[in-house]
Amino acid sequence: MVTATMPLKGKLDKTEVVKGIAEWGEVVEVYTDTGGNVEEIFVKQGDSVRKGQPIARLSLSEEEISKNRESAYELEQVDMDIKNAEEDCSDLKKLYEQGAAPQNDYEKRERELKSLYMKKQKLLLDNRSLSKSCSLIVYAPEDLVVSEISVHKGQKLNSGELVAKCGVSQSFKINCSVALDNNFVEEGDQCKLENSSYHFQGTVKEIKAKEGKKEVSVWIQSDKVKTGETFDVKFEKRALNLTQWYQTVHLTRTVMDIFSIR
């Protein structure tokens, strides 16, 4: 409801008071980097977490475990191939030095041995990466408050799946609606918010028309507010002093009369 009052001081005030509900001003979604099974969840809804704090722990899926086994087997096979290649190189080198084997045969086997060394190095790096992911921890990317846990213990997750939704600490927006014919609330305006516990000053960040009303988002910074809290939001705007307004109108009409006479 919009009201207009004319105080004794000669100013016209416009005021509208509406109800608003607090929501997170900014929501951060936390995802998995790789697939796995949810082994443990360290936080619950409403918990404050610091940057780098563990949110959940995953273990390897059956597919990842199978990859580990295959990698271990392949590494074992390469070790055997290297051992045989080293023995062949040693024998060929002796024969080559004695003139009993061509140089090309020795150099070819030596290149094959170097290739096996490189293959082993790659397998070791891959295996080390798999080992690190055997106990995958999902961490908080910044200081947050957990608003929703999107997984449960034992759940199988793929890479890139949502683990939790969190709000950025102390950042809130109060969503409310004002009359469609309200023409005095503007983005950037300051407004008053209060309930039985708190009194705040907020800033109008966004206004958009929707379903016969104007939706207004008011932003505040606070370490006390909780999502879902209801506030009375008071918008008010003071017009020009009425005396000044009448003087302006009178001057405008006088100027127009002068030009009209000419």
XYZ file of C-alpha atoms in Angstrom:
262
model
C 0.000 0.000 0.000
C 1.362 3.428 -1.001
C 0.615 6.375 1.252
C 1.235 10.088 0.729
C 1.330 12.544 3.625
C 1.695 16.340 3.781
C 3.666 17.267 6.927
C 3.589 20.721 8.516
C 7.000 21.494 7.049
C 5.444 21.516 3.613
C 6.923 18.344 2.103
C 5.072 15.523 0.384
C 6.272 12.059 1.574
C 5.583 8.765 -0.196
C 5.833 5.541 1.803
C 5.196 1.853 1.155
C 5.679 -0.952 3.697
C 5.714 -4.584 2.532
C 6.782 -8.007 3.799
C 10.022 -9.553 2.566
C 11.797 -12.886 3.059
C 15.567 -13.283 3.438
C 17.453 -15.470 0.953
C 21.128 -15.950 0.198
C 22.454 -13.077 -1.852
C 24.873 -15.393 -3.668
C 24.692 -19.184 -3.962
C 27.764 -21.363 -4.651
C 27.303 -24.898 -5.978
C 29.977 -27.489 -5.141
C 30.582 -30.332 -7.622
C 32.721 -33.482 -7.829
C 35.836 -33.529 -10.008
C 35.680 -37.304 -10.566
C 33.154 -40.081 -10.085
C 32.926 -42.249 -6.979
C 30.819 -43.484 -4.095
C 29.906 -41.171 -1.202
C 31.683 -42.654 1.815
C 31.216 -39.851 4.329
C 29.555 -36.429 4.613
C 31.301 -34.082 7.055
C 28.782 -31.216 7.216
C 25.052 -30.660 7.570
C 22.602 -27.988 6.486
C 23.244 -24.695 8.269
C 26.923 -25.385 9.039
C 29.476 -22.641 8.410
C 32.550 -23.925 6.563
C 35.912 -22.322 5.926
C 37.760 -22.310 2.621
C 39.482 -25.683 2.140
C 37.346 -27.467 4.755
C 36.234 -31.016 3.720
C 32.572 -31.343 2.772
C 32.436 -34.999 1.712
C 34.678 -37.989 0.994
C 34.286 -40.278 -2.005
C 35.841 -43.633 -2.763
C 36.608 -45.082 -6.165
C 33.776 -46.590 -8.160
C 34.016 -50.169 -9.466
C 35.108 -48.783 -12.833
C 37.967 -46.834 -11.224
C 38.987 -49.859 -9.146
C 39.046 -51.916 -12.341
C 41.258 -49.279 -13.959
C 43.640 -49.542 -11.017
C 43.868 -53.298 -11.397
C 44.483 -53.040 -15.125
C 47.165 -50.422 -14.530
C 48.912 -52.624 -11.959
C 48.827 -55.605 -14.318
C 50.137 -53.518 -17.228
C 52.966 -52.193 -15.059
C 53.917 -55.711 -14.070
C 53.931 -56.763 -17.724
C 56.136 -53.812 -18.722
C 58.635 -54.713 -15.965
C 58.925 -58.206 -17.455
C 59.361 -56.787 -20.979
C 62.066 -54.417 -19.716
C 63.918 -57.252 -18.015
C 63.880 -59.337 -21.228
C 64.855 -56.323 -23.364
C 67.776 -55.469 -21.038
C 69.070 -59.066 -21.298
C 68.711 -59.010 -25.094
C 70.538 -55.664 -25.314
C 73.351 -56.936 -23.136
C 73.769 -60.078 -25.286
C 73.529 -58.178 -28.577
C 76.050 -55.609 -27.388
C 78.587 -58.353 -26.669
C 77.960 -59.994 -30.031
C 78.159 -56.617 -31.807
C 81.472 -55.805 -30.100
C 82.754 -59.212 -31.194
C 81.556 -58.594 -34.761
C 79.056 -61.448 -34.537
C 75.892 -59.296 -34.751
C 75.013 -56.347 -37.011
C 74.947 -52.864 -35.511
C 71.372 -52.304 -36.684
C 70.048 -55.197 -34.609
C 71.674 -53.875 -31.450
C 70.546 -50.270 -32.009
C 66.973 -51.402 -32.784
C 66.750 -53.392 -29.565
C 68.229 -50.461 -27.637
C 65.510 -48.129 -29.014
C 62.853 -50.648 -28.001
C 64.295 -50.722 -24.480
C 64.183 -46.910 -24.237
C 60.570 -46.984 -25.429
C 59.720 -49.469 -22.656
C 61.345 -47.193 -20.064
C 59.156 -44.311 -21.249
C 56.055 -46.507 -21.164
C 56.815 -47.510 -17.577
C 57.284 -43.875 -16.566
C 53.881 -42.968 -18.004
C 52.222 -45.916 -16.250
C 53.786 -44.889 -12.938
C 52.433 -41.344 -13.302
C 48.969 -42.643 -14.232
C 49.022 -45.081 -11.347
C 50.069 -42.329 -8.917
C 47.146 -40.182 -10.113
C 44.716 -43.066 -9.590
C 46.090 -43.710 -6.126
C 45.535 -40.086 -5.136
C 41.891 -40.327 -6.173
C 41.281 -43.492 -4.145
C 40.076 -41.289 -1.286
C 38.705 -38.202 -3.021
C 37.828 -35.281 -0.746
C 35.419 -32.536 -1.850
C 36.480 -29.214 -0.298
C 34.731 -25.866 0.254
C 36.021 -23.398 -2.382
C 35.572 -20.385 -0.027
C 33.987 -19.378 3.292
C 30.370 -20.533 2.998
C 27.241 -21.620 4.846
C 25.766 -24.969 3.767
C 22.169 -24.460 2.599
C 21.556 -27.875 1.018
C 23.268 -31.284 0.923
C 22.487 -32.817 -2.456
C 23.923 -36.322 -1.855
C 23.598 -39.125 0.676
C 25.990 -41.729 2.031
C 26.457 -44.659 -0.326
C 25.288 -42.723 -3.384
C 27.172 -43.313 -6.618
C 28.250 -40.087 -8.324
C 29.584 -39.296 -11.758
C 32.167 -36.641 -12.460
C 30.694 -33.135 -12.281
C 27.691 -34.003 -10.089
C 26.324 -31.561 -7.510
C 27.371 -32.278 -3.901
C 26.082 -29.218 -2.028
C 24.592 -25.749 -2.379
C 26.014 -23.049 -0.142
C 25.416 -19.379 0.561
C 28.211 -16.829 0.707
C 28.626 -15.808 4.343
C 26.914 -12.578 5.459
C 25.456 -11.804 2.012
C 21.634 -11.729 1.881
C 18.853 -10.416 -0.302
C 15.330 -9.642 0.844
C 12.771 -10.324 -1.875
C 9.474 -8.444 -1.740
C 6.780 -6.996 -3.983
C 5.480 -3.439 -4.283
C 2.489 -2.054 -6.152
C 2.851 -1.834 -9.921
C 1.988 1.872 -9.782
C 4.791 2.535 -7.298
C 6.922 5.073 -9.160
C 9.203 6.264 -6.383
C 11.225 3.135 -5.496
C 14.378 3.029 -7.624
C 17.507 0.894 -7.845
C 20.167 2.237 -5.512
C 17.642 3.561 -2.974
C 18.188 2.942 0.731
C 15.329 1.362 2.706
C 14.628 0.197 6.243
C 14.209 -3.454 7.258
C 13.061 -4.639 10.651
C 11.475 -7.493 12.545
C 11.178 -8.334 16.228
C 14.926 -9.033 16.458
C 16.792 -6.780 14.049
C 16.855 -3.376 12.356
C 18.853 -2.940 9.148
C 19.492 -0.509 6.333
C 19.284 -2.134 2.913
C 20.001 -1.172 -0.688
C 17.605 -1.751 -3.588
C 19.576 -3.737 -6.159
C 16.967 -4.860 -8.667
C 13.383 -4.037 -9.659
C 11.376 -5.923 -12.284
C 7.688 -6.088 -13.150
C 6.002 -9.459 -12.778
C 2.362 -10.583 -12.631
C 0.825 -7.206 -11.878
C 3.437 -6.189 -9.309
C 7.017 -5.027 -9.081
C 9.511 -7.482 -7.562
C 12.200 -5.751 -5.538
C 15.478 -7.265 -4.303
C 17.068 -5.521 -1.321
C 20.629 -6.488 -0.353
C 22.137 -6.429 3.133
C 25.351 -7.602 4.812
C 24.883 -9.319 8.184
C 26.250 -12.183 10.264
C 22.969 -12.433 12.211
C 20.300 -12.940 9.564
C 19.094 -16.424 8.638
C 17.440 -17.504 5.409
C 13.679 -17.641 5.645
C 13.423 -14.765 8.131
C 10.619 -12.291 7.462
C 11.134 -8.520 7.536
C 9.003 -5.416 7.235
C 10.552 -3.454 4.387
C 9.853 0.267 4.387
C 10.387 2.315 1.242
C 10.000 6.057 1.502
C 10.802 9.062 -0.660
C 10.492 12.761 0.103
C 9.394 15.115 -2.653
C 10.494 18.729 -3.134
C 9.394 21.315 -0.589
C 5.875 22.349 -1.685
C 6.689 26.065 -1.430
C 9.620 25.567 -3.792
C 7.396 23.566 -6.127
C 4.763 26.322 -6.285
C 7.491 28.931 -6.900
C 8.891 26.842 -9.758
C 5.461 26.409 -11.350
C 4.696 30.150 -10.974
C 8.042 31.105 -12.557
C 7.479 28.707 -15.447
C 4.036 30.118 -16.149
C 5.371 33.711 -15.996
C 8.083 32.919 -18.567
C 5.550 31.247 -20.829
C 3.240 34.295 -20.569
C 6.092 36.632 -21.555
C 6.905 34.592 -24.676
C 3.210 34.373 -25.476
C 2.876 38.182 -25.418
C 5.854 38.519 -27.771
